[in-house]
mmCIF file of C-alpha atoms in Angstrom:
data_model
loop_
_atom_site.group_PDB
_atom_site.id
_atom_site.type_symbol
_atom_site.label_atom_id
_atom_site.label_comp_id
_atom_site.label_asym_id
_atom_site.label_seq_id
_atom_site.Cartn_x
_atom_site.Cartn_y
_atom_site.Cartn_z
ATOM 1 C CA MET A 1 319.467 83.450 81.539
ATOM 2 C CA LYS A 2 315.881 82.534 81.562
ATOM 3 C CA ARG A 3 313.037 83.741 83.575
ATOM 4 C CA SER A 4 309.789 82.717 84.910
ATOM 5 C CA ARG A 5 306.571 83.338 83.117
ATOM 6 C CA ASP A 6 304.332 82.787 85.866
ATOM 7 C CA GLY A 7 303.978 86.501 86.670
ATOM 8 C CA SER A 8 305.417 85.958 90.444
ATOM 9 C CA ILE A 9 305.942 89.015 92.506
ATOM 10 C CA ILE A 10 308.086 90.092 95.518
ATOM 11 C CA GLY A 11 305.937 91.059 98.341
ATOM 12 C CA ARG A 12 305.798 94.644 99.396
ATOM 13 C CA ARG A 13 307.416 93.995 102.911
ATOM 14 C CA GLU A 14 310.422 92.125 101.160
ATOM 15 C CA PHE A 15 310.447 94.702 98.570
ATOM 16 C CA LEU A 16 310.702 97.410 101.179
ATOM 17 C CA LYS A 17 313.059 95.542 103.176
ATOM 18 C CA ARG A 18 315.703 95.355 100.330
ATOM 19 C CA GLY A 19 315.668 99.091 99.961
ATOM 20 C CA VAL A 20 315.077 99.314 96.377
ATOM 21 C CA LEU A 21 313.096 102.383 96.169
ATOM 22 C CA ALA A 22 315.375 104.318 98.507
ATOM 23 C CA GLY A 23 318.084 104.434 96.335
ATOM 24 C CA VAL A 24 315.937 106.072 93.445
ATOM 25 C CA GLY A 25 314.174 108.627 95.336
ATOM 26 C CA VAL A 26 310.980 106.789 94.743
ATOM 27 C CA SER A 27 308.409 106.804 97.615
ATOM 28 C CA ILE A 28 305.736 104.141 98.042
ATOM 29 C CA LEU A 29 302.397 104.419 99.885
ATOM 30 C CA PRO A 30 299.946 101.763 101.045
ATOM 31 C CA LEU A 31 296.995 101.403 99.044
ATOM 32 C CA ALA A 32 294.652 103.278 101.162
ATOM 33 C CA GLY A 33 296.507 106.288 101.440
ATOM 34 C CA ALA A 34 297.802 106.010 97.814
ATOM 35 C CA SER A 35 297.078 108.583 94.899
ATOM 36 C CA GLY A 36 295.530 106.029 92.746
ATOM 37 C CA ALA A 37 292.190 105.112 94.518
ATOM 38 C CA SER A 38 291.389 108.675 95.219
ATOM 39 C CA VAL A 39 292.540 110.490 92.088
ATOM 40 C CA GLU A 40 290.781 107.878 89.923
ATOM 41 C CA ALA A 41 287.518 108.341 91.585
ATOM 42 C CA ALA A 42 286.972 111.873 90.668
ATOM 43 C CA ALA A 43 286.880 113.450 87.217
ATOM 44 C CA PRO A 44 289.883 113.014 84.920
ATOM 45 C CA ARG A 45 291.931 116.320 85.394
ATOM 46 C CA VAL A 46 295.426 117.620 85.749
ATOM 47 C CA ARG A 47 295.977 117.812 89.562
ATOM 48 C CA ARG A 48 299.563 119.244 89.656
ATOM 49 C CA TYR A 49 301.546 121.681 87.753
ATOM 50 C CA SER A 50 305.396 121.660 88.094
ATOM 51 C CA THR A 51 307.924 124.422 87.541
ATOM 52 C CA LEU A 52 310.023 123.621 84.413
ATOM 53 C CA GLY A 53 313.389 124.269 85.993
ATOM 54 C CA ARG A 54 314.741 127.823 85.295
ATOM 55 C CA THR A 55 312.158 128.433 82.648
ATOM 56 C CA GLY A 56 309.579 129.258 85.280
ATOM 57 C CA LEU A 57 307.003 127.566 83.057
ATOM 58 C CA LYS A 58 304.135 125.899 85.427
ATOM 59 C CA ILE A 59 303.322 122.981 83.355
ATOM 60 C CA SER A 60 300.857 120.067 83.714
ATOM 61 C CA ASP A 61 302.595 116.876 85.183
ATOM 62 C CA ILE A 62 301.090 114.764 82.538
ATOM 63 C CA SER A 63 301.222 116.522 79.280
ATOM 64 C CA PHE A 64 300.404 116.046 75.630
ATOM 65 C CA GLY A 65 302.602 114.079 73.396
ATOM 66 C CA ALA A 66 301.767 114.692 69.697
ATOM 67 C CA SER A 67 303.895 112.312 67.700
ATOM 68 C CA ARG A 68 300.808 110.429 66.484
ATOM 69 C CA LEU A 69 298.402 113.316 66.172
ATOM 70 C CA THR A 70 296.710 113.337 62.592
ATOM 71 C CA SER A 71 294.445 115.552 60.695
ATOM 72 C CA GLY A 72 290.977 115.801 62.153
ATOM 73 C CA ASN A 73 291.811 115.355 65.696
ATOM 74 C CA GLU A 74 291.370 118.869 67.002
ATOM 75 C CA ASP A 75 288.654 117.636 69.629
ATOM 76 C CA LEU A 76 291.233 115.455 71.079
ATOM 77 C CA VAL A 77 293.498 118.207 71.841
ATOM 78 C CA ARG A 78 290.653 120.353 73.081
ATOM 79 C CA HIS A 79 289.594 117.597 75.469
ATOM 80 C CA ALA A 80 293.120 117.303 76.862
ATOM 81 C CA TYR A 81 293.102 121.305 77.220
ATOM 82 C CA ASP A 82 289.589 121.165 79.012
ATOM 83 C CA CYS A 83 291.158 118.482 81.432
ATOM 84 C CA GLY A 84 293.793 120.948 82.214
ATOM 85 C CA VAL A 85 296.757 119.918 80.110
ATOM 86 C CA ASN A 86 298.582 123.177 79.343
ATOM 87 C CA TYR A 87 301.877 121.734 77.514
ATOM 88 C CA PHE A 88 301.795 120.460 73.925
ATOM 89 C CA ASP A 89 304.726 118.639 72.661
ATOM 90 C CA SER A 90 305.153 118.361 68.911
ATOM 91 C CA ALA A 91 307.861 118.453 66.180
ATOM 92 C CA GLU A 92 308.113 119.178 62.664
ATOM 93 C CA THR A 93 308.438 115.630 61.537
ATOM 94 C CA TYR A 94 305.577 114.232 63.400
ATOM 95 C CA THR A 95 302.795 113.051 60.995
ATOM 96 C CA ASP A 96 304.578 115.310 58.227
ATOM 97 C CA GLY A 97 303.656 118.553 60.004
ATOM 98 C CA GLU A 98 299.913 117.346 60.570
ATOM 99 C CA SER A 99 300.393 117.144 64.213
ATOM 100 C CA GLU A 100 301.553 120.797 64.563
ATOM 101 C CA THR A 101 298.734 121.967 62.254
ATOM 102 C CA VAL A 102 296.004 120.113 64.294
ATOM 103 C CA ILE A 103 297.617 121.856 67.655
ATOM 104 C CA GLY A 104 297.457 125.146 66.011
ATOM 105 C CA ASN A 105 294.009 124.831 64.822
ATOM 106 C CA ALA A 106 292.706 123.263 68.111
ATOM 107 C CA LEU A 107 294.280 125.890 70.445
ATOM 108 C CA LYS A 108 293.634 128.939 68.509
ATOM 109 C CA GLY A 109 292.557 131.911 70.637
ATOM 110 C CA LYS A 110 294.187 130.067 73.637
ATOM 111 C CA ARG A 111 297.901 130.725 73.032
ATOM 112 C CA ASN A 112 298.276 132.697 76.226
ATOM 113 C CA LYS A 113 296.949 129.758 78.330
ATOM 114 C CA VAL A 114 299.105 127.005 77.008
ATOM 115 C CA PHE A 115 302.700 126.330 76.364
ATOM 116 C CA LEU A 116 303.754 124.973 72.953
ATOM 117 C CA THR A 117 306.997 123.226 71.990
ATOM 118 C CA SER A 118 308.558 121.956 68.807
ATOM 119 C CA LYS A 119 311.791 120.134 67.616
ATOM 120 C CA THR A 120 313.984 119.839 64.913
ATOM 121 C CA ILE A 121 316.695 117.513 63.914
ATOM 122 C CA ALA A 122 319.761 119.726 63.748
ATOM 123 C CA GLN A 123 322.869 117.874 62.684
ATOM 124 C CA ALA A 124 326.406 118.803 63.359
ATOM 125 C CA ASP A 125 326.889 120.480 60.207
ATOM 126 C CA ASP A 126 323.636 122.191 59.613
ATOM 127 C CA SER A 127 323.444 125.818 59.181
ATOM 128 C CA ARG A 128 321.521 128.363 61.152
ATOM 129 C CA ALA A 129 319.650 129.421 58.157
ATOM 130 C CA SER A 130 318.284 125.820 57.819
ATOM 131 C CA MET A 131 317.294 125.748 61.447
ATOM 132 C CA MET A 132 315.472 129.094 61.081
ATOM 133 C CA THR A 133 313.791 127.697 58.135
ATOM 134 C CA ALA A 134 312.650 124.729 60.100
ATOM 135 C CA LEU A 135 311.314 126.772 63.185
ATOM 136 C CA GLU A 136 309.385 129.176 60.841
ATOM 137 C CA GLY A 137 307.822 126.293 59.159
ATOM 138 C CA SER A 138 306.614 125.114 62.941
ATOM 139 C CA LEU A 139 305.553 128.597 63.751
ATOM 140 C CA ARG A 140 303.263 128.649 60.536
ATOM 141 C CA ARG A 141 301.578 125.389 61.297
ATOM 142 C CA LEU A 142 301.183 126.102 64.987
ATOM 143 C CA GLN A 143 299.893 129.478 64.096
ATOM 144 C CA THR A 144 301.862 131.139 66.746
ATOM 145 C CA ASP A 145 304.779 133.606 66.598
ATOM 146 C CA HIS A 146 306.816 131.829 69.077
ATOM 147 C CA VAL A 147 307.323 128.467 70.847
ATOM 148 C CA ASP A 148 308.093 128.185 74.729
ATOM 149 C CA VAL A 149 310.728 125.551 74.128
ATOM 150 C CA TYR A 150 312.539 124.487 71.124
ATOM 151 C CA PHE A 151 314.501 121.175 70.985
ATOM 152 C CA ASN A 152 317.232 119.672 69.131
ATOM 153 C CA HIS A 153 315.648 116.476 68.552
ATOM 154 C CA ALA A 154 316.827 112.765 68.911
ATOM 155 C CA VAL A 155 320.174 113.663 69.776
ATOM 156 C CA ASN A 156 322.718 110.711 69.971
ATOM 157 C CA ASP A 157 325.734 112.540 69.240
ATOM 158 C CA PRO A 158 327.327 115.206 71.353
ATOM 159 C CA ALA A 159 328.769 116.945 68.192
ATOM 160 C CA ARG A 160 325.002 117.887 67.345
ATOM 161 C CA LEU A 161 324.933 119.841 70.488
ATOM 162 C CA LYS A 162 328.178 121.625 69.923
ATOM 163 C CA ASN A 163 327.563 122.996 66.681
ATOM 164 C CA SER A 164 328.241 126.782 66.665
ATOM 165 C CA GLU A 165 325.412 127.265 64.203
ATOM 166 C CA TRP A 166 322.931 125.905 66.440
ATOM 167 C CA HIS A 167 323.931 128.344 69.231
ATOM 168 C CA GLU A 168 324.006 131.265 66.777
ATOM 169 C CA PHE A 169 320.569 130.068 65.528
ATOM 170 C CA VAL A 170 319.182 130.047 69.169
ATOM 171 C CA ALA A 171 320.570 133.498 70.072
ATOM 172 C CA GLN A 172 318.919 134.928 66.776
ATOM 173 C CA ALA A 173 315.711 133.257 67.243
ATOM 174 C CA ARG A 174 315.487 134.391 70.889
ATOM 175 C CA GLN A 175 316.270 138.035 69.928
ATOM 176 C CA GLN A 176 313.545 137.785 67.550
ATOM 177 C CA GLY A 177 311.046 136.388 70.028
ATOM 178 C CA LYS A 178 310.614 133.133 68.179
ATOM 179 C CA ILE A 179 311.664 130.861 70.850
ATOM 180 C CA ARG A 180 311.732 131.435 74.728
ATOM 181 C CA PHE A 181 313.852 128.390 75.803
ATOM 182 C CA THR A 182 315.705 125.599 74.100
ATOM 183 C CA GLY A 183 316.375 122.090 74.964
ATOM 184 C CA MET A 184 317.569 118.693 73.705
ATOM 185 C CA SER A 185 315.792 115.375 73.483
ATOM 186 C CA GLY A 186 317.263 111.866 73.264
ATOM 187 C CA HIS A 187 316.005 108.344 73.646
ATOM 188 C CA ALA A 188 318.826 106.368 71.965
ATOM 189 C CA GLY A 189 322.610 105.489 72.240
ATOM 190 C CA ASN A 190 325.079 107.781 73.887
ATOM 191 C CA LEU A 191 322.270 109.222 75.877
ATOM 192 C CA ALA A 192 324.218 109.810 79.125
ATOM 193 C CA GLU A 193 326.940 111.663 77.231
ATOM 194 C CA CYS A 194 324.621 113.945 75.340
ATOM 195 C CA LEU A 195 322.631 114.756 78.499
ATOM 196 C CA ASP A 196 325.668 115.496 80.530
ATOM 197 C CA TYR A 197 326.863 117.872 78.020
ATOM 198 C CA ALA A 198 323.585 119.730 77.527
ATOM 199 C CA ILE A 199 323.368 120.284 81.220
ATOM 200 C CA ASP A 200 327.198 121.150 81.866
ATOM 201 C CA SER A 201 327.238 123.495 78.915
ATOM 202 C CA GLY A 202 324.770 125.821 80.224
ATOM 203 C CA HIS A 203 323.246 126.133 76.685
ATOM 204 C CA TYR A 204 320.044 124.122 77.252
ATOM 205 C CA ASP A 205 317.182 124.937 79.554
ATOM 206 C CA VAL A 206 315.188 121.605 79.315
ATOM 207 C CA ILE A 207 316.081 118.008 78.611
ATOM 208 C CA LEU A 208 313.690 115.416 77.282
ATOM 209 C CA CYS A 209 314.557 111.997 77.695
ATOM 210 C CA ALA A 210 313.516 108.469 77.663
ATOM 211 C CA HIS A 211 312.980 107.123 81.229
ATOM 212 C CA ASN A 212 310.593 104.380 82.611
ATOM 213 C CA PHE A 213 310.428 101.773 85.515
ATOM 214 C CA GLY A 214 312.572 99.553 83.636
ATOM 215 C CA GLN A 215 315.675 101.704 83.279
ATOM 216 C CA ASP A 216 317.235 101.904 86.644
ATOM 217 C CA PRO A 217 319.216 98.930 87.793
ATOM 218 C CA ARG A 218 318.898 99.844 91.553
ATOM 219 C CA PHE A 219 315.020 99.544 91.106
ATOM 220 C CA PHE A 220 314.414 96.953 88.353
ATOM 221 C CA GLN A 221 317.248 94.566 88.768
ATOM 222 C CA ARG A 222 316.329 93.859 92.452
ATOM 223 C CA PHE A 223 312.699 94.041 91.694
ATOM 224 C CA THR A 224 313.030 91.291 89.240
ATOM 225 C CA HIS A 225 315.267 89.157 91.256
ATOM 226 C CA ASN A 226 317.880 87.368 88.965
ATOM 227 C CA PHE A 227 317.093 88.270 85.538
ATOM 228 C CA ASP A 228 318.615 91.313 83.978
ATOM 229 C CA PHE A 229 316.386 93.059 81.345
ATOM 230 C CA VAL A 230 317.188 96.550 82.321
ATOM 231 C CA ALA A 231 317.935 99.198 79.930
ATOM 232 C CA ARG A 232 321.397 100.203 80.867
ATOM 233 C CA GLN A 233 320.967 103.634 82.115
ATOM 234 C CA PRO A 234 322.682 103.783 85.559
ATOM 235 C CA GLU A 235 323.713 107.276 85.085
ATOM 236 C CA LEU A 236 320.335 108.617 84.413
ATOM 237 C CA PRO A 237 319.316 109.144 88.232
ATOM 238 C CA ARG A 238 322.579 111.057 88.540
ATOM 239 C CA ILE A 239 321.968 113.012 85.502
ATOM 240 C CA MET A 240 318.481 113.989 86.501
ATOM 241 C CA GLU A 241 319.591 114.927 90.117
ATOM 242 C CA LYS A 242 322.429 117.317 88.362
ATOM 243 C CA ALA A 243 319.860 118.798 86.235
ATOM 244 C CA LYS A 244 317.597 119.687 89.047
ATOM 245 C CA GLN A 245 320.435 121.218 90.780
ATOM 246 C CA ARG A 246 321.578 123.245 87.740
ATOM 247 C CA GLY A 247 317.883 124.303 87.097
ATOM 248 C CA VAL A 248 317.594 122.469 83.973
ATOM 249 C CA GLY A 249 314.065 121.347 83.375
ATOM 250 C CA VAL A 250 313.523 117.516 83.171
ATOM 251 C CA VAL A 251 310.391 116.340 81.140
ATOM 252 C CA VAL A 252 310.515 112.432 80.357
ATOM 253 C CA MET A 253 309.095 110.237 77.619
ATOM 254 C CA LYS A 254 308.922 106.626 76.687
ATOM 255 C CA THR A 255 307.556 106.165 80.109
ATOM 256 C CA LEU A 256 305.359 103.038 79.456
ATOM 257 C CA MET A 257 308.264 100.716 78.298
ATOM 258 C CA GLY A 258 306.542 99.849 74.973
ATOM 259 C CA ALA A 259 302.968 100.772 75.797
ATOM 260 C CA ARG A 260 301.613 97.349 75.291
ATOM 261 C CA LEU A 261 298.453 98.356 77.394
ATOM 262 C CA ASN A 262 296.348 95.692 76.164
ATOM 263 C CA ASP A 263 298.428 92.940 77.445
ATOM 264 C CA MET A 264 297.805 94.188 81.062
ATOM 265 C CA ARG A 265 294.084 94.696 81.022
ATOM 266 C CA PRO A 266 293.228 91.387 82.458
ATOM 267 C CA TYR A 267 295.623 92.176 85.515
ATOM 268 C CA GLU A 268 294.195 95.482 86.200
ATOM 269 C CA SER A 269 292.075 96.445 89.210
ATOM 270 C CA GLY A 270 289.830 99.174 89.933
ATOM 271 C CA SER A 271 292.468 100.886 91.983
ATOM 272 C CA ALA A 272 294.951 101.328 89.255
ATOM 273 C CA THR A 273 295.719 100.798 85.512
ATOM 274 C CA PHE A 274 299.128 99.674 84.363
ATOM 275 C CA SER A 275 299.669 103.025 82.658
ATOM 276 C CA GLN A 276 298.671 104.883 85.912
ATOM 277 C CA ALA A 277 301.302 102.707 87.853
ATOM 278 C CA ALA A 278 303.994 103.455 85.372
ATOM 279 C CA PHE A 279 303.238 107.189 85.524
ATOM 280 C CA ARG A 280 303.123 107.103 89.336
ATOM 281 C CA TRP A 281 306.528 105.379 89.391
ATOM 282 C CA VAL A 282 308.100 108.218 87.007
ATOM 283 C CA LEU A 283 306.395 111.051 88.772
ATOM 284 C CA SER A 284 307.420 109.837 92.303
ATOM 285 C CA ASN A 285 311.094 110.717 91.180
ATOM 286 C CA GLN A 286 311.418 114.169 92.720
ATOM 287 C CA ASN A 287 313.747 115.159 89.790
ATOM 288 C CA VAL A 288 311.236 114.775 87.134
ATOM 289 C CA ASP A 289 309.102 117.750 86.491
ATOM 290 C CA ALA A 290 306.717 116.192 84.102
ATOM 291 C CA LEU A 291 306.129 113.504 81.634
ATOM 292 C CA ILE A 292 304.711 113.491 77.977
ATOM 293 C CA VAL A 293 302.847 110.762 76.468
ATOM 294 C CA SER A 294 301.115 110.061 73.052
ATOM 295 C CA MET A 295 297.501 110.790 73.596
ATOM 296 C CA THR A 296 295.414 109.199 70.932
ATOM 297 C CA SER A 297 291.781 108.976 72.372
ATOM 298 C CA ARG A 298 289.617 110.761 74.807
ATOM 299 C CA GLN A 299 289.509 107.485 76.982
ATOM 300 C CA MET A 300 293.273 107.334 77.024
ATOM 301 C CA ILE A 301 293.445 111.053 78.060
ATOM 302 C CA ASP A 302 290.970 110.349 80.916
ATOM 303 C CA GLU A 303 292.890 107.195 81.941
ATOM 304 C CA TYR A 304 296.490 108.762 81.805
ATOM 305 C CA LEU A 305 295.169 111.879 83.999
ATOM 306 C CA GLY A 306 294.335 109.482 86.667
ATOM 307 C CA ALA A 307 297.830 109.407 87.638
ATOM 308 C CA SER A 308 298.268 113.261 87.595
ATOM 309 C CA GLY A 309 299.237 114.860 91.173
ATOM 310 C CA ALA A 310 300.903 111.443 92.326
ATOM 311 C CA ARG A 311 304.351 111.692 94.113
ATOM 312 C CA ALA A 312 304.455 108.420 95.442
ATOM 313 C CA THR A 313 303.987 104.791 93.912
ATOM 314 C CA ALA A 314 301.015 102.800 95.364
ATOM 315 C CA ALA A 315 301.623 99.428 96.760
ATOM 316 C CA ALA A 316 299.062 98.005 93.960
ATOM 317 C CA ASP A 317 301.293 99.487 91.477
ATOM 318 C CA LEU A 318 304.265 97.177 91.941
ATOM 319 C CA PRO A 319 302.651 93.853 91.073
ATOM 320 C CA LEU A 320 301.314 95.464 87.603
ATOM 321 C CA LEU A 321 304.973 96.773 86.843
ATOM 322 C CA ASN A 322 306.419 93.271 87.635
ATOM 323 C CA ARG A 323 303.622 91.554 85.689
ATOM 324 C CA TYR A 324 304.380 93.751 82.603
ATOM 325 C CA ALA A 325 308.301 93.048 82.878
ATOM 326 C CA THR A 326 307.522 89.365 83.148
ATOM 327 C CA LEU A 327 305.180 89.371 80.116
ATOM 328 C CA ASN A 328 307.323 91.713 77.695
ATOM 329 C CA GLY A 329 311.027 91.564 79.258
ATOM 330 C CA ASP A 330 312.590 89.330 76.624
ATOM 331 C CA SER A 331 310.859 90.876 73.677
ATOM 332 C CA GLN A 332 311.002 94.580 74.385
ATOM 333 C CA CYS A 333 314.016 96.670 72.968
ATOM 334 C CA ARG A 334 315.476 99.449 75.078
ATOM 335 C CA PRO A 335 316.901 101.700 72.432
ATOM 336 C CA VAL A 336 318.782 103.682 74.984
ATOM 337 C CA CYS A 337 320.684 100.627 75.931
ATOM 338 C CA ASN A 338 322.453 100.475 72.432
ATOM 339 C CA GLU A 339 324.843 97.602 73.364
ATOM 340 C CA CYS A 340 324.194 96.254 70.047
ATOM 341 C CA ALA A 341 325.911 99.208 68.333
ATOM 342 C CA ASN A 342 328.859 97.699 66.964
ATOM 343 C CA ALA A 343 327.444 94.295 66.067
ATOM 344 C CA CYS A 344 326.626 94.874 62.403
ATOM 345 C CA PRO A 345 329.371 94.892 60.146
ATOM 346 C CA TYR A 346 327.272 96.563 57.464
ATOM 347 C CA GLY A 347 326.369 99.644 59.902
ATOM 348 C CA VAL A 348 322.850 98.811 60.410
ATOM 349 C CA PRO A 349 321.555 100.913 63.440
ATOM 350 C CA ILE A 350 320.046 97.961 65.272
ATOM 351 C CA ALA A 351 318.625 99.711 68.248
ATOM 352 C CA ASP A 352 316.774 102.473 65.882
ATOM 353 C CA VAL A 353 315.429 99.582 63.771
ATOM 354 C CA MET A 354 313.982 97.993 66.804
ATOM 355 C CA ARG A 355 312.672 101.372 67.957
ATOM 356 C CA THR A 356 310.648 101.859 64.659
ATOM 357 C CA ARG A 357 309.438 98.241 64.939
ATOM 358 C CA MET A 358 308.132 99.180 68.694
ATOM 359 C CA TYR A 359 305.998 101.901 66.915
ATOM 360 C CA ALA A 360 304.570 99.383 64.514
ATOM 361 C CA ARG A 361 304.091 96.526 66.622
ATOM 362 C CA ASP A 362 303.412 97.783 70.108
ATOM 363 C CA TYR A 363 301.903 101.192 69.327
ATOM 364 C CA GLY A 364 300.166 99.752 66.315
ATOM 365 C CA ASP A 365 301.107 103.047 64.293
ATOM 366 C CA MET A 366 302.282 101.954 60.911
ATOM 367 C CA ARG A 367 302.423 105.617 59.743
ATOM 368 C CA PHE A 368 304.497 106.879 62.571
ATOM 369 C CA ALA A 369 306.856 103.776 62.335
ATOM 370 C CA ARG A 370 307.418 104.160 58.496
ATOM 371 C CA THR A 371 307.970 107.837 58.860
ATOM 372 C CA GLU A 372 310.566 107.294 61.603
ATOM 373 C CA TYR A 373 312.052 104.360 59.625
ATOM 374 C CA ALA A 374 312.505 106.465 56.425
ATOM 375 C CA MET A 375 314.482 109.087 58.635
ATOM 376 C CA LEU A 376 317.028 106.831 59.567
ATOM 377 C CA SER A 377 320.578 107.493 57.993
ATOM 378 C CA GLN A 378 320.710 103.733 57.223
ATOM 379 C CA ASN A 379 318.160 101.070 57.391
ATOM 380 C CA ALA A 380 318.067 97.420 57.630
ATOM 381 C CA ALA A 381 318.248 96.500 53.970
ATOM 382 C CA ALA A 382 321.636 94.692 54.525
ATOM 383 C CA CYS A 383 319.762 92.138 56.642
ATOM 384 C CA LEU A 384 317.895 90.889 53.781
ATOM 385 C CA THR A 385 320.946 89.124 52.307
ATOM 386 C CA CYS A 386 322.862 88.624 55.714
ATOM 387 C CA ASP A 387 323.091 85.222 57.271
ATOM 388 C CA ALA A 388 322.569 86.919 60.541
ATOM 389 C CA LYS A 389 325.425 85.561 62.330
ATOM 390 C CA PRO A 390 327.191 88.837 63.152
ATOM 391 C CA CYS A 391 324.342 90.221 65.401
ATOM 392 C CA ALA A 392 323.372 86.794 66.784
ATOM 393 C CA GLY A 393 323.424 87.207 70.690
ATOM 394 C CA ALA A 394 324.427 90.821 70.554
ATOM 395 C CA CYS A 395 321.536 91.821 72.790
ATOM 396 C CA PRO A 396 322.317 91.470 76.412
ATOM 397 C CA HIS A 397 318.617 91.204 77.069
ATOM 398 C CA GLY A 398 318.207 88.177 74.966
ATOM 399 C CA ILE A 399 316.278 89.820 72.315
ATOM 400 C CA ALA A 400 316.786 87.805 68.904
ATOM 401 C CA THR A 401 317.404 90.762 66.887
ATOM 402 C CA GLU A 402 318.962 88.539 64.374
ATOM 403 C CA VAL A 403 315.558 87.277 63.258
ATOM 404 C CA LEU A 404 313.539 90.629 63.581
ATOM 405 C CA LEU A 405 315.639 93.004 61.708
ATOM 406 C CA ALA A 406 315.117 91.749 58.088
ATOM 407 C CA PRO A 407 311.076 91.314 58.835
ATOM 408 C CA THR A 408 311.162 94.913 60.130
ATOM 409 C CA HIS A 409 312.762 96.167 56.955
ATOM 410 C CA ARG A 410 310.111 94.548 54.858
ATOM 411 C CA MET A 411 307.292 95.574 56.990
ATOM 412 C CA LEU A 412 308.519 99.469 56.951
ATOM 413 C CA ALA A 413 310.661 100.176 53.996
#
């Protein structure tokens, strides 16, 4: 099915009449009373701190994602801290450990004023000893004796959450004071199943999951009328509500649906930028405690914090979200959709390959893209000699993965 590229949008009155926002717990304010103009006029600063579920941690609603943080960028971390950011999210794999090192250097002497997290990819058959080794490496780089939340990272298989060695490791690390709380993160296939297990098991205090304005059919499919380019996560609203009821903290990532910010600059006004519109939509969900976003410059930090404190979507945000979807809907992979999972007879993880392509082409971060690509259990080398017929048409959103996978391998291998 084709869609129009004229950027047409549905009027606010019609939008409200259809009741789209009511179904997802999203509120909308007229522009004059919205958070956009009033917040943006003041100095960039965190304006709301949320309680992260049963952890009791009061964290900045827009927080520091450090996946692309490299050596020499301590001033970037300090600027975020000076603006009120108090939650810094990293992982042992981010920029080969540089991310944690920079955070440790930048926040030296401020440990009791911030919350630090890290992550490890603990597989279903990993031992508690290997997990402890990974944790202790992160603690050294962060220059701390504990992390506030430690995540099992990028989980796409419930078996990884059920590993008894993980639970033994958590108990031991807690007893030793090396971690306070534990969580799981996910942004790929089987996300709903993994999140349900994490919440229902009672073993995880926080979930970190991919979530953006393009992932809820009750919002997005109606918003874009007759073209379905929604990441198929119809269970996510239910899961987030359950997490809130069970006291599990909810932090979300991938909130910019690919982060092609420069595409949107010509359409932005003084009242909002696309990133602020996307953040306000996410934060208007009462079941979301906070979001993390990669902060790569002082200017981006200042722009992002213009949406802090928002609990409603402004009327001026809707045209920006629709415009972004119109520009990028048929070229932006939604890794959590994973409808293409069984299309390749050679076992190429199509969604994961496309996710790394997003890091290279959309984020413009070749180093991060290559690092993530190297971590895949299987890459797209088979695509170099394949006739591309098996996966042709496998994407329900119309993305031509059959012509993108081989070039992605050449670019990132």
